């Protein structure tokens, strides 16, 4: 079964509103989770690394005030798209690893399709 | 930054045939991973090959790694309709922190 749960699977919101996406590790603790964005027929773009108990690390070009990340517990990270605009419409995916320092395989959520109207 | 990059391929094959896709990257890596994505879903890990390995098998999957050429290939043997998906390679950006750079992906369609 799924080891990483992402919710919601899809959301439609109006321009200017904020949307929160949750990513939960179900049977393991994840000190680090990752958030990606994917456009149709394209690859995943790493947006940020979510660190439990500390600030997220954002990739170059990703607005931290636009994409707020909170990792308040070892099993939950949230991504909030603030003041969403149509160009924020995309497929957002989270992932988490079971740990270790040798880049163990990541477990992915099923993604959230965000449509901003 | 380093990035796994597949040749921009869309494969359409008959069930039972083999599917081969390639990936190239730019800098030194600790390991290279292949993932599969069904349409509109998350990614599923398929196989990981470490930088000191040259070939690895998992069921119908065979992965090769050539660090001198900075390239990898994924072979799916005896393909099935259920293998229809996009396949991505990913390389570690920095050792030990799971920050992965994904390639462009190969879309594979297996015709029953």
Coordinates of C-alpha atoms in Angstrom, one line a residue, chain B residues 3-82:
Chain B
X3 CA 20.6 16.6 -14.2
X4 CA 19.6 13.2 -15.5
X5 CA 18.4 13.6 -19.1
X6 CA 16.8 11.0 -21.2
X7 CA 16.9 11.1 -24.9
X8 CA 13.6 12.7 -25.8
X9 CA 11.9 9.5 -26.9
X10 CA 8.4 8.3 -27.1
X11 CA 8.3 4.5 -27.6
X12 CA 5.4 2.6 -29.0
X13 CA 5.9 -1.1 -29.0
X14 CA 4.0 -4.3 -29.3
X15 CA 3.3 -6.4 -26.3
X16 CA 6.1 -8.9 -25.8
X17 CA 8.8 -6.7 -27.3
X18 CA 11.6 -5.2 -25.4
X19 CA 11.7 -1.5 -24.6
X20 CA 15.0 0.4 -24.1
X21 CA 15.4 3.9 -23.0
X22 CA 18.5 5.9 -22.2
X23 CA 19.6 8.6 -19.8
X24 CA 22.6 10.9 -19.6
X25 CA 23.8 13.1 -16.8
X26 CA 26.4 15.8 -16.4
X27 CA 28.3 15.5 -13.2
X28 CA 29.5 12.8 -10.8
X29 CA 26.9 10.8 -9.0
X30 CA 26.5 8.6 -6.0
X31 CA 23.8 6.6 -7.6
X32 CA 21.2 6.7 -10.4
X33 CA 17.6 5.7 -10.0
X34 CA 14.8 4.9 -12.4
X35 CA 11.2 5.7 -11.6
X36 CA 7.9 5.0 -13.4
X37 CA 4.9 7.3 -13.5
X38 CA 1.5 6.4 -14.7
X39 CA -0.5 9.2 -16.1
X40 CA -1.6 11.7 -13.5
X41 CA -0.1 9.8 -10.6
X42 CA 3.0 9.9 -8.4
X43 CA 6.2 8.1 -9.2
X44 CA 7.1 4.6 -8.3
X45 CA 10.7 3.6 -7.6
X46 CA 11.9 0.8 -9.9
X47 CA 15.6 0.3 -9.4
X48 CA 18.7 2.0 -8.0
X49 CA 22.2 1.4 -9.3
X50 CA 25.2 2.7 -7.5
X51 CA 28.1 4.4 -9.1
X52 CA 30.4 1.4 -8.6
X53 CA 27.9 -1.0 -10.3
X54 CA 27.7 -1.5 -14.0
X55 CA 24.5 -3.6 -14.4
X56 CA 21.6 -4.5 -12.2
X57 CA 18.5 -6.7 -12.7
X58 CA 15.1 -6.6 -11.1
X59 CA 12.5 -9.0 -12.6
X60 CA 12.0 -7.9 -16.2
X61 CA 14.1 -4.8 -15.7
X62 CA 17.8 -4.4 -16.6
X63 CA 19.7 -1.3 -15.9
X64 CA 23.2 -0.4 -17.0
X65 CA 25.4 2.4 -15.9
X66 CA 28.4 3.8 -17.7
X67 CA 30.0 6.4 -15.5
X68 CA 32.7 7.1 -18.0
X69 CA 30.0 8.1 -20.5
X70 CA 27.7 9.5 -17.8
X71 CA 24.9 7.4 -19.2
X72 CA 22.4 4.8 -18.1
X73 CA 19.9 2.6 -19.9
X74 CA 16.7 0.9 -18.8
X75 CA 15.6 -2.2 -20.6
X76 CA 12.2 -3.7 -20.0
X77 CA 12.0 -7.2 -21.4
X78 CA 8.8 -8.9 -22.6
X79 CA 6.8 -5.8 -22.3
X80 CA 3.2 -5.9 -21.2
X81 CA 0.3 -3.4 -21.7
X82 CA 0.6 -2.6 -18.0

